[in-house]
Coordinates of C-alpha atoms and ligand atoms in Angstrom, one line a residue:
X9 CA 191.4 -18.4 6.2
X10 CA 191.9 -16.4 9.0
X11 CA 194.3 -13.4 8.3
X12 CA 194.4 -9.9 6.4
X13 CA 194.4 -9.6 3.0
X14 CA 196.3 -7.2 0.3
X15 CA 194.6 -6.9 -3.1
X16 CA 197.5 -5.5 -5.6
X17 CA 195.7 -4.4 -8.9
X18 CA 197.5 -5.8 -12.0
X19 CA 198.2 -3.2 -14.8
X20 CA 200.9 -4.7 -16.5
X21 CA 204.0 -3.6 -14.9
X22 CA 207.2 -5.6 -15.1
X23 CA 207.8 -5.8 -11.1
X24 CA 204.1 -6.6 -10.1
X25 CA 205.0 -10.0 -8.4
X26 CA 207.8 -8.2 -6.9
X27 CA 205.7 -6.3 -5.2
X28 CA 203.1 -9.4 -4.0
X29 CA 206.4 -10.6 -2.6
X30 CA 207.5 -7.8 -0.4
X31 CA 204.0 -7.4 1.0
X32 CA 204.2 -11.0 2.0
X33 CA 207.9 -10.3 3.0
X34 CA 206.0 -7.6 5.9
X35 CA 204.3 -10.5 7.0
X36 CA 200.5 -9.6 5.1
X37 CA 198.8 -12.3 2.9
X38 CA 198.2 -10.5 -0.5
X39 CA 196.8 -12.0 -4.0
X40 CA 197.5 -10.2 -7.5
X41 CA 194.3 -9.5 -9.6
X42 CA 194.3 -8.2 -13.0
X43 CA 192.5 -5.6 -13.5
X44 CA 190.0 -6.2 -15.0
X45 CA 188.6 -8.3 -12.4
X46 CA 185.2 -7.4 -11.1
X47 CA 184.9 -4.8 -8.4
X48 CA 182.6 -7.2 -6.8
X49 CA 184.8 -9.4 -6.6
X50 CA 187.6 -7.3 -5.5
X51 CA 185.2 -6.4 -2.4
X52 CA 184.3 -9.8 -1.3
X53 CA 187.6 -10.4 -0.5
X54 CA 187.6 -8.0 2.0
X55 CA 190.4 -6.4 1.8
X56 CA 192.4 -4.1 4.0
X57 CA 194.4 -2.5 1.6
X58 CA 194.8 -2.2 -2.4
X59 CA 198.0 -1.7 -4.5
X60 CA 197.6 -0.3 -8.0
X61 CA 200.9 -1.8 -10.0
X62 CA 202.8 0.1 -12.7
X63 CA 201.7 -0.5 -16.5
X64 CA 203.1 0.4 -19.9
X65 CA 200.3 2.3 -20.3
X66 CA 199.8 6.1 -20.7
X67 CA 196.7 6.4 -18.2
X68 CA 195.2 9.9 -20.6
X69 CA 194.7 7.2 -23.9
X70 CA 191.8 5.6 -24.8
X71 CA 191.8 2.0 -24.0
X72 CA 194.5 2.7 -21.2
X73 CA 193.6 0.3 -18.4
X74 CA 191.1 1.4 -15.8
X75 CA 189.3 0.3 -13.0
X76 CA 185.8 1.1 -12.0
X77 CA 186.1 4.4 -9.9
X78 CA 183.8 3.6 -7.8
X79 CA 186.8 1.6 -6.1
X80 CA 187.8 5.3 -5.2
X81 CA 184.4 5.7 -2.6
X82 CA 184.2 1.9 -1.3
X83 CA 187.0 3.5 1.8
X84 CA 190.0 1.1 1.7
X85 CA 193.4 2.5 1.9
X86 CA 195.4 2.2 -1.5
X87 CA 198.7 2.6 -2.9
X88 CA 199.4 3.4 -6.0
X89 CA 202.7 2.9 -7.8
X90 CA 203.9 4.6 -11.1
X91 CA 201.0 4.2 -13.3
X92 CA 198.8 3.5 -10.5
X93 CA 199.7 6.3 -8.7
X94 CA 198.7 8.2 -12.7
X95 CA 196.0 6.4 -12.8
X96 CA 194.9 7.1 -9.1
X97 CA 195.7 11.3 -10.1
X98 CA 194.0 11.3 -13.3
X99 CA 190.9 9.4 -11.7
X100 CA 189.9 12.1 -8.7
X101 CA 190.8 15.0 -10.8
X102 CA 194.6 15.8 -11.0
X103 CA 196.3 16.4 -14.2
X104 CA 199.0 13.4 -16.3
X105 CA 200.9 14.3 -19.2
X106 CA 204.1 13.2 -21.3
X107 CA 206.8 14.7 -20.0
X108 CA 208.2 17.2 -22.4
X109 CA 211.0 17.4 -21.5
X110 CA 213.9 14.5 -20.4
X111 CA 214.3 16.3 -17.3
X112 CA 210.9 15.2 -16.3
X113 CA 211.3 12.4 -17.9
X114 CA 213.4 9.9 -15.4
X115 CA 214.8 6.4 -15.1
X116 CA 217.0 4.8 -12.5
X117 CA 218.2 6.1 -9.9
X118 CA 217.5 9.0 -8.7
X119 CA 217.3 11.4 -5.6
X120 CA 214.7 11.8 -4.2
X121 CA 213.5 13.8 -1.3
X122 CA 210.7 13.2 1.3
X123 CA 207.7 14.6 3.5
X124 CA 208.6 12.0 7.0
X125 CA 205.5 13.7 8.0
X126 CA 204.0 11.2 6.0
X127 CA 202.4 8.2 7.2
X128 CA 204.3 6.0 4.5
X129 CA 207.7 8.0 4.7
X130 CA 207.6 7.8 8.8
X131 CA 211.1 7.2 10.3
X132 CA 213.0 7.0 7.0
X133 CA 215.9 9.5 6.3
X134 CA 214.1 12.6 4.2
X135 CA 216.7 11.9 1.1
X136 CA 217.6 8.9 -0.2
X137 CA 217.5 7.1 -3.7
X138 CA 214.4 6.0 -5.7
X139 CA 214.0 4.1 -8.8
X140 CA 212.5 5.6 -11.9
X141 CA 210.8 4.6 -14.9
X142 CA 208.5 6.7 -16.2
X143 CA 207.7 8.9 -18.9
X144 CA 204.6 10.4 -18.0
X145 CA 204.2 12.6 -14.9
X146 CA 201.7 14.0 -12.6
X147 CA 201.7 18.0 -14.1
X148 CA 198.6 18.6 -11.6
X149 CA 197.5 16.5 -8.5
X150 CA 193.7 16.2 -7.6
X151 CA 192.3 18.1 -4.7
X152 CA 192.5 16.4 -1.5
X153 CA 196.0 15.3 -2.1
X154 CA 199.1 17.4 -0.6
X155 CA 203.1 16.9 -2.3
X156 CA 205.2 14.3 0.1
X157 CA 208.2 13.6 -1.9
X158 CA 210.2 15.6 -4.8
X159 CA 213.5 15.1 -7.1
X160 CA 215.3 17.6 -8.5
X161 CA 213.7 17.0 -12.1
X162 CA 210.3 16.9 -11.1
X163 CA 208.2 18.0 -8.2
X164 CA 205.5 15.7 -8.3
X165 CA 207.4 12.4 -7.4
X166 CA 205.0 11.5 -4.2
X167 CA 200.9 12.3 -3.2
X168 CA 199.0 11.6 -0.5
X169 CA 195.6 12.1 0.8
X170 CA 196.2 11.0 4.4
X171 CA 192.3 11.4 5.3
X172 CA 190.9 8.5 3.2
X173 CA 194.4 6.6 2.6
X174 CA 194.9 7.3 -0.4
X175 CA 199.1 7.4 -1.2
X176 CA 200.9 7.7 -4.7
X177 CA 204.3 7.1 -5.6
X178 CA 205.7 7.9 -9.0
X179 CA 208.9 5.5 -8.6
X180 CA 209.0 1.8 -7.7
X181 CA 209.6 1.4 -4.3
X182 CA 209.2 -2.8 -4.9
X183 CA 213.0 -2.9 -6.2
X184 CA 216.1 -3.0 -4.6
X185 CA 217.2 0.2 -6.0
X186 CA 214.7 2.3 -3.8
X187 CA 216.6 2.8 -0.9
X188 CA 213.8 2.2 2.1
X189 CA 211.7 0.7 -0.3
X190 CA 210.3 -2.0 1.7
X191 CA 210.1 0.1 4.4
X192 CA 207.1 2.5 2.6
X193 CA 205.4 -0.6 1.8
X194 CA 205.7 -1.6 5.7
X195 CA 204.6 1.9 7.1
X196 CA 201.8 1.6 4.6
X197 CA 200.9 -2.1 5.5
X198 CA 201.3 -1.4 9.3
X199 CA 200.4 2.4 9.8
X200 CA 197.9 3.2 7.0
X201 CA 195.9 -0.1 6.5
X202 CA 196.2 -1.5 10.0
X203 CA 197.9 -4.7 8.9
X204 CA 198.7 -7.2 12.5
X205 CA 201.4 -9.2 10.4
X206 CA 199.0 -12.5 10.7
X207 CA 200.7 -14.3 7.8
X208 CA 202.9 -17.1 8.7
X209 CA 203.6 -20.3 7.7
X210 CA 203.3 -21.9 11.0
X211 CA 199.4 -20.8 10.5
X212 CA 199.2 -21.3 6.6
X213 CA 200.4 -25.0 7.5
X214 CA 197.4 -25.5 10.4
X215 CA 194.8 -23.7 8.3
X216 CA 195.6 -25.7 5.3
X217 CA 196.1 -28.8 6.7
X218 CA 192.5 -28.5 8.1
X219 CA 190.8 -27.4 4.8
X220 CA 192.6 -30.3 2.7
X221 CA 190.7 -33.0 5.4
X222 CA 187.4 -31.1 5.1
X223 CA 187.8 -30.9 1.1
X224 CA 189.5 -34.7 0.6
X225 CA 186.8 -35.8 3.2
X226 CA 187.3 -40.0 3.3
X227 CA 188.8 -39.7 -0.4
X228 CA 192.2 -40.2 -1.7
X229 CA 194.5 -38.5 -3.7
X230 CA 197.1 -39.2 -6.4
X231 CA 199.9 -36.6 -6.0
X232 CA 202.0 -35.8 -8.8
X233 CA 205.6 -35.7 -7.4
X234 CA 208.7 -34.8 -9.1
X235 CA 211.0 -34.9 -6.2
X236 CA 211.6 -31.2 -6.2
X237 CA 211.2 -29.0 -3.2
X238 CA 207.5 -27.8 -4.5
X239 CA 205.9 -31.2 -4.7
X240 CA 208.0 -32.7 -1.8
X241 CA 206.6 -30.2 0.6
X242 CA 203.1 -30.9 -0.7
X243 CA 203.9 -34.6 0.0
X244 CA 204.5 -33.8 3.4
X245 CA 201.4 -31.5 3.9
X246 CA 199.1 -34.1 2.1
X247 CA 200.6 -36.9 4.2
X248 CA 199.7 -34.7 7.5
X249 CA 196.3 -34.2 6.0
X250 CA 195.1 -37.2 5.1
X251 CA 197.9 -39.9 5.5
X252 CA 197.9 -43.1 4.0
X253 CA 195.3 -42.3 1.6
X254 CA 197.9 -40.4 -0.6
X255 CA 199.8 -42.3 -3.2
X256 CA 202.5 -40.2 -4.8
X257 CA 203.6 -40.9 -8.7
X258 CA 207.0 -40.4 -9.5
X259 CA 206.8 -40.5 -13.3
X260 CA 210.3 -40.4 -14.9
X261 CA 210.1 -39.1 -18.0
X262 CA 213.7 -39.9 -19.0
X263 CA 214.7 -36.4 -19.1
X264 CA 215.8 -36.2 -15.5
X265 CA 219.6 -35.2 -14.8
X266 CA 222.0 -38.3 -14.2
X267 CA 220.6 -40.2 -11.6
X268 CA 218.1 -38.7 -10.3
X269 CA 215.4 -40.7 -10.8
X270 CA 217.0 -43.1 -8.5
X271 CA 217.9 -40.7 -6.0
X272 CA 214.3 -39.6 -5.5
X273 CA 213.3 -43.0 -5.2
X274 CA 215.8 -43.8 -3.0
X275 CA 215.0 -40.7 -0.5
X276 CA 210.6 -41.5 -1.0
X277 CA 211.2 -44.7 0.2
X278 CA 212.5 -43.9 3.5
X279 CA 209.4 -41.8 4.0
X280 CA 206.3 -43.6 5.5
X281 CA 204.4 -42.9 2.4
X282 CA 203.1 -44.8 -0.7
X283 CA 205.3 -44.5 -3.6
X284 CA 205.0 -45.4 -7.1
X285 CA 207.6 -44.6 -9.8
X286 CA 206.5 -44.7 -13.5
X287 CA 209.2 -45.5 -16.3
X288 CA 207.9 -43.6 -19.3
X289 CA 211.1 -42.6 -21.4
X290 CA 209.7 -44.0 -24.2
X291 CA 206.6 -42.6 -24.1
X292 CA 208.1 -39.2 -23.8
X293 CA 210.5 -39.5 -26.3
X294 CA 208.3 -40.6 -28.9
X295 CA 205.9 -37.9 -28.3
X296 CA 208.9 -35.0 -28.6
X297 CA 210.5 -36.4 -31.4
X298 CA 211.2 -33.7 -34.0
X299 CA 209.8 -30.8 -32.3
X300 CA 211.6 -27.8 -31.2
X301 CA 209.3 -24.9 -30.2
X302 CA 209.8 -24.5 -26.7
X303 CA 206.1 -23.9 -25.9
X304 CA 204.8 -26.9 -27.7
X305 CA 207.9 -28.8 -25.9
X306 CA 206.2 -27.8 -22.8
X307 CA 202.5 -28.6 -23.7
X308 CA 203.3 -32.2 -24.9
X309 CA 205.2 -32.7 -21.9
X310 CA 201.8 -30.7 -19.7
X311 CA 199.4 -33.3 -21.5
X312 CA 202.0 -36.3 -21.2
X313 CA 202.0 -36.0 -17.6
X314 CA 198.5 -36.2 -17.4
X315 CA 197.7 -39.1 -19.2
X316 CA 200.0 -41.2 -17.3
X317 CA 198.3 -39.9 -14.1
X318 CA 195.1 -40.8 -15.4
X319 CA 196.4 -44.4 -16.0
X320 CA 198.1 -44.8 -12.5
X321 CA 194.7 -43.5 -11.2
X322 CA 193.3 -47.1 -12.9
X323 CA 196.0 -48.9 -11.8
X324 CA 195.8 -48.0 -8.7
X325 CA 191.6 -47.7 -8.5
X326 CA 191.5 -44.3 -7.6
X327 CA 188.0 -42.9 -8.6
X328 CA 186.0 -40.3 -9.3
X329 CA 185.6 -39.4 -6.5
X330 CA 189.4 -38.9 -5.5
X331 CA 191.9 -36.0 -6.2
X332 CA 194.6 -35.0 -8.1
X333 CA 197.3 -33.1 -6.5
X334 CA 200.2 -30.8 -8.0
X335 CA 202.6 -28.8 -6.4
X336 CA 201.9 -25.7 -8.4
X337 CA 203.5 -21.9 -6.9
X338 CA 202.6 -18.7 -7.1
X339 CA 205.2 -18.1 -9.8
X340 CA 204.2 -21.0 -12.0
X341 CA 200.5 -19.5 -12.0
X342 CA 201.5 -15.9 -12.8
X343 CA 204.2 -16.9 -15.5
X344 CA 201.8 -18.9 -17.0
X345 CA 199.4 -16.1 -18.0
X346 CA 196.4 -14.3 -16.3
X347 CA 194.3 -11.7 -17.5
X348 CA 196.0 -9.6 -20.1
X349 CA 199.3 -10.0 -19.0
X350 CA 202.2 -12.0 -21.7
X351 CA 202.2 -15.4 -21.0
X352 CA 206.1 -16.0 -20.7
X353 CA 206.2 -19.5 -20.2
X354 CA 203.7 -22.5 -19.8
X355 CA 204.4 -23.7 -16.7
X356 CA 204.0 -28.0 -17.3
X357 CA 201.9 -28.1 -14.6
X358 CA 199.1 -25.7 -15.7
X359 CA 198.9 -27.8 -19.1
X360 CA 196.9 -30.6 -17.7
X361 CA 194.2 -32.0 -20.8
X362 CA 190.5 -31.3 -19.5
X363 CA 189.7 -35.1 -19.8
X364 CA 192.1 -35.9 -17.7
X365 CA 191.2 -33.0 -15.2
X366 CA 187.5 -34.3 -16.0
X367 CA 188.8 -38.2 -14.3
X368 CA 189.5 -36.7 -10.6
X369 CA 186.7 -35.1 -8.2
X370 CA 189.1 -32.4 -8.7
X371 CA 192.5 -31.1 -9.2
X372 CA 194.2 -29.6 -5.5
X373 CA 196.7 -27.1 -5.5
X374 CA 197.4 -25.9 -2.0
X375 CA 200.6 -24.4 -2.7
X376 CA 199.7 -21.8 -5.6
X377 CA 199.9 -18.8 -3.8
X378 CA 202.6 -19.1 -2.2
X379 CA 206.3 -18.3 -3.5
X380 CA 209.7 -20.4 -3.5
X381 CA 210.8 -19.5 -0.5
X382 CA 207.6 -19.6 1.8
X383 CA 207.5 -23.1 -0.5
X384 CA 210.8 -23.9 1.7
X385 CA 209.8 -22.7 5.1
X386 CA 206.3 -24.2 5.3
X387 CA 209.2 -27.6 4.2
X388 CA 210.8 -26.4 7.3
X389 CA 207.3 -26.0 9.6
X390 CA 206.7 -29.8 8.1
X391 CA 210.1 -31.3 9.4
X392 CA 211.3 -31.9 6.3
X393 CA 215.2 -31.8 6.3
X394 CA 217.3 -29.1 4.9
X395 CA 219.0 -30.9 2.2
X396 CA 215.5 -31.4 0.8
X397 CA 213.6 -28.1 1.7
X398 CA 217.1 -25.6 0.1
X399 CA 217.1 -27.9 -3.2
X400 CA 217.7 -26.1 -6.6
X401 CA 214.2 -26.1 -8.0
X402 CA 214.7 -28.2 -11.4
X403 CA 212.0 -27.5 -14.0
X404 CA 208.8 -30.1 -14.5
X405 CA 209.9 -30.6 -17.9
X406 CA 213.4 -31.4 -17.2
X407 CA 216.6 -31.4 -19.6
X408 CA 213.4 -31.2 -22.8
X409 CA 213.9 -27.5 -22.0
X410 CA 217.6 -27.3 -21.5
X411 CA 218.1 -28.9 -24.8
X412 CA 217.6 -26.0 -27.7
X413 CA 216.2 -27.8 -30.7
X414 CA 214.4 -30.9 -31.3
X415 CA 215.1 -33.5 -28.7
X416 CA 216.8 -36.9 -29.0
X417 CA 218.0 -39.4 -26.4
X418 CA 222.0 -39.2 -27.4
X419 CA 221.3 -35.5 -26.9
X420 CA 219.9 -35.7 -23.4
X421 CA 222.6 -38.6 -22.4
X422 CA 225.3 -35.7 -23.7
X423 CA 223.5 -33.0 -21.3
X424 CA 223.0 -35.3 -19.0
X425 CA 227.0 -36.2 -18.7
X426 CA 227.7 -32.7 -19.1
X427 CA 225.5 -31.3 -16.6
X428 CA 226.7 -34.1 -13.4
X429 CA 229.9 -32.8 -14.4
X430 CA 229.0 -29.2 -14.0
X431 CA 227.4 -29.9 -10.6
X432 CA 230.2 -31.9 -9.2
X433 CA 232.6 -29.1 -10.0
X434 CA 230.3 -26.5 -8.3
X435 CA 229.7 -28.6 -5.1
X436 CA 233.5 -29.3 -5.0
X437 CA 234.3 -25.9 -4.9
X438 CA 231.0 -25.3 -2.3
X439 CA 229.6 -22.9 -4.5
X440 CA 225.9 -25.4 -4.1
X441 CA 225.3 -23.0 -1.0
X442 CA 225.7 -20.0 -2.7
X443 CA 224.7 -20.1 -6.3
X444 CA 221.0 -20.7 -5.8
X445 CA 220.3 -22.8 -9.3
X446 CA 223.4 -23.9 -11.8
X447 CA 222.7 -25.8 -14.7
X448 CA 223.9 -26.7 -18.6
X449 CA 222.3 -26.5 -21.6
X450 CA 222.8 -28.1 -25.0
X451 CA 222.4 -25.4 -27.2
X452 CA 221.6 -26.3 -31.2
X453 CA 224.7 -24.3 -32.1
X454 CA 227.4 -26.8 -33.8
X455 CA 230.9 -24.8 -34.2
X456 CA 234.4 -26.1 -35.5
X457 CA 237.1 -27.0 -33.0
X458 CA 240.2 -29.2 -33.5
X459 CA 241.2 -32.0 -31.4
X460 CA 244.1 -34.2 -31.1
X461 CA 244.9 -33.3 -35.1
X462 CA 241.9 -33.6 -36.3
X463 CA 238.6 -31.0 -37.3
X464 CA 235.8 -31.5 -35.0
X465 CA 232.0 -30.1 -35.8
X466 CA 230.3 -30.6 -32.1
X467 CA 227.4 -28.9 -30.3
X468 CA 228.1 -25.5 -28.2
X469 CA 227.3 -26.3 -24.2
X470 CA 226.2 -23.2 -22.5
X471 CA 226.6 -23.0 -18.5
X472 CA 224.2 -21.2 -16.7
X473 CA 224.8 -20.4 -13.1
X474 CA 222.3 -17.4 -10.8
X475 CA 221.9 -15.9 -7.2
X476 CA 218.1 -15.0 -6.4
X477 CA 215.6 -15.7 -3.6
X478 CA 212.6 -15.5 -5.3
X479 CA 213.4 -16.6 -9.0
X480 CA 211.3 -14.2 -10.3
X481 CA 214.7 -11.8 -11.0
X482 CA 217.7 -13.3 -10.7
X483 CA 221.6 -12.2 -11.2
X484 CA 224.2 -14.3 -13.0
X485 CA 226.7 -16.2 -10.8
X486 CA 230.0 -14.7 -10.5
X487 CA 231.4 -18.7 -10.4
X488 CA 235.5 -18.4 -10.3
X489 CA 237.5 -18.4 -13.8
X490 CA 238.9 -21.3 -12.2
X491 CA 235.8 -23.5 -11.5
X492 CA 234.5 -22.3 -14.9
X493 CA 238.3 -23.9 -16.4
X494 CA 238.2 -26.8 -14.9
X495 CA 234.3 -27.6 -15.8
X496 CA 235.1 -26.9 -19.6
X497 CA 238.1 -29.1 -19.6
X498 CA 237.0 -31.8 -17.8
X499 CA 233.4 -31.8 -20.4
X500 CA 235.6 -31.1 -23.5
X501 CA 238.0 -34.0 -22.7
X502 CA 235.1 -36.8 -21.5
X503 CA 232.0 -35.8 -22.9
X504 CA 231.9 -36.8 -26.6
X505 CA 229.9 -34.6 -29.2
X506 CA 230.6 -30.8 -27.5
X507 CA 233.5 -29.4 -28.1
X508 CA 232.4 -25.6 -27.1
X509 CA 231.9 -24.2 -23.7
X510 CA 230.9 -20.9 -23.0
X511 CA 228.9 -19.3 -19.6
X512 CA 225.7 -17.2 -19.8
X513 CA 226.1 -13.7 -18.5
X514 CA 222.3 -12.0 -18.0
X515 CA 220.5 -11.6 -15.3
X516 CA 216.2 -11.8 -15.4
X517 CA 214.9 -9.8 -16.2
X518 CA 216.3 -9.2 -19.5
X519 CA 216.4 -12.9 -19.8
X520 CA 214.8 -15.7 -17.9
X521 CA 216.6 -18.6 -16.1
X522 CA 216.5 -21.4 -18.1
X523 CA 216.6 -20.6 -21.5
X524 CA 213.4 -21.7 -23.1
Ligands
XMP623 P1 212.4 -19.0 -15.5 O1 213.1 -19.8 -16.6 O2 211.0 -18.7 -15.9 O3 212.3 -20.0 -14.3 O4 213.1 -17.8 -15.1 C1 212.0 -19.6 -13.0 C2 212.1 -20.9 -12.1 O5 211.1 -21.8 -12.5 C3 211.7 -23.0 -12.9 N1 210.8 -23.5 -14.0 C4 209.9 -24.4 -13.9 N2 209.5 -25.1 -12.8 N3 207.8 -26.1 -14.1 C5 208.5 -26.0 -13.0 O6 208.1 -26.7 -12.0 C6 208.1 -25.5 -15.3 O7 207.6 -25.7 -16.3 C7 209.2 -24.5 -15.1 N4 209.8 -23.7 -16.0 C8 210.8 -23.0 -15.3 C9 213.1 -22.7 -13.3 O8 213.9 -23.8 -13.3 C10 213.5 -21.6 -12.4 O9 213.8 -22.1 -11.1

């Protein structure tokens, strides 16, 4: 593809997609690679820059994680951050410790003060805030390297090596707490590794749409669509691509939220494109009944999907020598687990059963590196309207995941109630612009209420509302106390079987956004 690439190094750190995000933000393709991954590799993507992510790690241990240090002579600009920056020091010679004391020991906010003389500080006030997590510190830096930034607690807070491009920051300048922030990763992007700002969907939709026809050649392809934003856009791009030789499959699993099965059907079949909706409640059901682990909830639903694919694919004599389509993101692929990194949820689509995989030429994924919101404009480079492109994103497996605890159909028809309830309030009061996903959830807890004059024993709905961009760290939704009122009384009073209400206050990180 034609445009600049980023390589940021995976070492574990909490905000490493954060950062893939604001690189992309400055208008620079980058991928995330763990790092373990081959320096070979690393090299034949031709990079123009490398980012070296934070990590638990302490970077003197044994076993910490390390990259080849030969990536140190190959001559690319690189930026490391908190324990890439240590690792970076450490590597060419400088000197990490603990700190010994908490006053070089720091977290949050803190003020820090900087060299402007520095490429990566250029035009930025020389105080401002920086956000801090680290233990360790840089007691010594490596020859070559010359101080740019300082706190009051420690005097190591920012290297640089300006003649090979090598930069180091001890704080996260990814988050929103770093005042500037995005601003060093600019200057480094633009004045360090030469970056022309080449990455834009108007050119990831041309040079994609050109490498699906070359790759689909005169073959077809069966596109799993859920009627969300990711798979919708991907309907639209495959339907540039190739046109009628795309059949989407709409399978309704029967944990959809009220109605929605019919509206998708209703808004595919204005489209100009062949549309086929599968029933399978039953099949889904029977499958989930009696299990509650959240994972397994989401590989039985991964594998379900799948094998009614592979039967459509008869039905429909698709062949081996056709595709399969899914509208995995960026997100999905990273949460899902690479490398060494904690796999914190299987996303449904990366679940797909190797026989099934095995049926199609192959399986095509041309949005999975992209994020939500490139997701929406590349909708918006397509033609696709707003209503559809700003969507809430609703989760592959549906209400299975919003229901804690083993899954039965009265359960879902409760959430279900519950949940159109929730979403007609929130729209009534236009909060649907604002909150960026709202949702309820059945929880498993049962809790005594009274009613009328009588004891009631029902299940505990939990509301769940958050504001984020890039769903990868979201804040609760401050939603009114009166919005909230009117949404518990209104699902107390109609929807039988909860007698409970109560809203979920956490942002992600600690928690995620739905809750299994
Ligand atoms: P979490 O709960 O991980 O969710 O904070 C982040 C965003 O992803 C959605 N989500 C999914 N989307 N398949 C999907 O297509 C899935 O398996 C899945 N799990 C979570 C979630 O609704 C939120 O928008």
């Amino acid at each position: 593809m034609a445009h600049q690439t980023v390589l940021i190094v995976d070492f574990g750190g909490q905000y490493n997609q954060l950062i893939a995000r604001r690189v992309r933000e400055c208008g620079v393709y980058c991928e995330v690679h763990p790092y373990t991954t081959p320096l070979a590799e690393l090299k034949a993507k031709d990079p123009i820059g490398l980012i070296f992510t934070g990590g638990p790690d302490s970077v003197y241990l044994d076993g910490s994680p390390k990259v080849d240090p030969e990536i140190f002579t190959w001559g690319v600009p690189i930026l490391g951050i908190c324990y890439g920056c240590q690792f970076m020091s450490h590597t060419l010679g400088g000197r990490v410790t603990e700190a010994q004391d908490d006053s070089a020991r720091e977290y949050g906010k803190t003020v820090t003060y900087y060299d402007t003389s520095c490429p990566i500080f250029q035009g930025l006030p020389e105080q401002g805030i920086s956000w801090m997590s680290h233990g360790d510190y840089m007691a010594a830096i490596p020859e070559g390297f010359k101080l740019v930034a300082h706190s009051d607690a420690c005097p190591n807070v920012a290297i640089a090596d300006e003649k090979r491009g090598f930069y180091g920051v001890q704080y996260h300048p990814e988050v929103n707490h770093t005042e500037n922030g995005l601003k060093m990763i600019r200057n480094f992007l633009y004045e360090v590794c030469g970056a022309v700002g080449d990455w834009t969907m108007g050119n990831f939709c041309k040079t994609t749409v050109e490498r699906l026809r070359q790759e689909i050649g005169g073959g077809r392809v069966l596109l799993a669509l859920s009627g969300g934003v990711d798979s919708s856009v991907l309907a639209a791009l495959l339907a540039e691509a190739i046109g009628d030789r795309l059949t989407c499959v709409f399978v309704d699993h029967g944990l959809m939220r009220k109605n929605e099965g019919d509206e998708v059907e209703a808004a595919f079949s204005k489209w100009k494109v062949n549309f086929v909706r599968v029933n399978a409640e039953d099949r889904f059901l029977i499958k989930l009944a009696g299990v509650s682990e959240p994972e397994s909830k989401r590989k039985i639903i991964g594998a379900e999907f799948g094998y009614v694919f592979r039967d459509e694919a008869e039905r429909f004599h698709i062949t081996n020598e056709d595709f399969l389509a899914q509208g995995t993101i960026y997100p999905d692929v990273i949460e899902s687990g690479k490398g060494d990194a904690d796999v914190i949820k299987s996303h449904h689509n990366r679940l797909l059963p190797p026989e099934v995989v095995a049926r199609f030429k192959g399986v095509l994924e041309p949005l999975s590196l992209l994020f939500k919101d490139e997701v929406r404009q590349l909708g918006r480079e397509l033609g696709l309207p707003e209503y559809m492109v700003m969507r809430q994103p609703f989760p592959g497996p549906g209400l299975a995941i919003r229901i804690i605890g083993d899954i039965t159909k009265e359960k879902a028809d409760m959430l279900r109630e519950a949940d159109a309830i929730f979403r007609e309030e929130m729209a009534n009061a236009g909060l649907d612009r604002t909150v960026s996903q709202y949702f309820a959830v059945l929880t498993n807890v049962r809790s005594v209420g009274v009613m009328g004059d009588g004891r009631t024993y029902d299940y505990t709905l939990a509301l769940r509302g958050v504001t984020t961009t890039d769903f990868m760290t979201a804040d609760w939704a401050r939603i009114p106390y009166e919005v909230l009122d009117k949404v518990s009384s209104r699902i107390i009073n109609t929807v039988r079987g909860i007698n409970r209400i109560v809203y979920d206050i956490t942002s992600k990180p600690p928690a995620t956004i739905e809750w299994e």
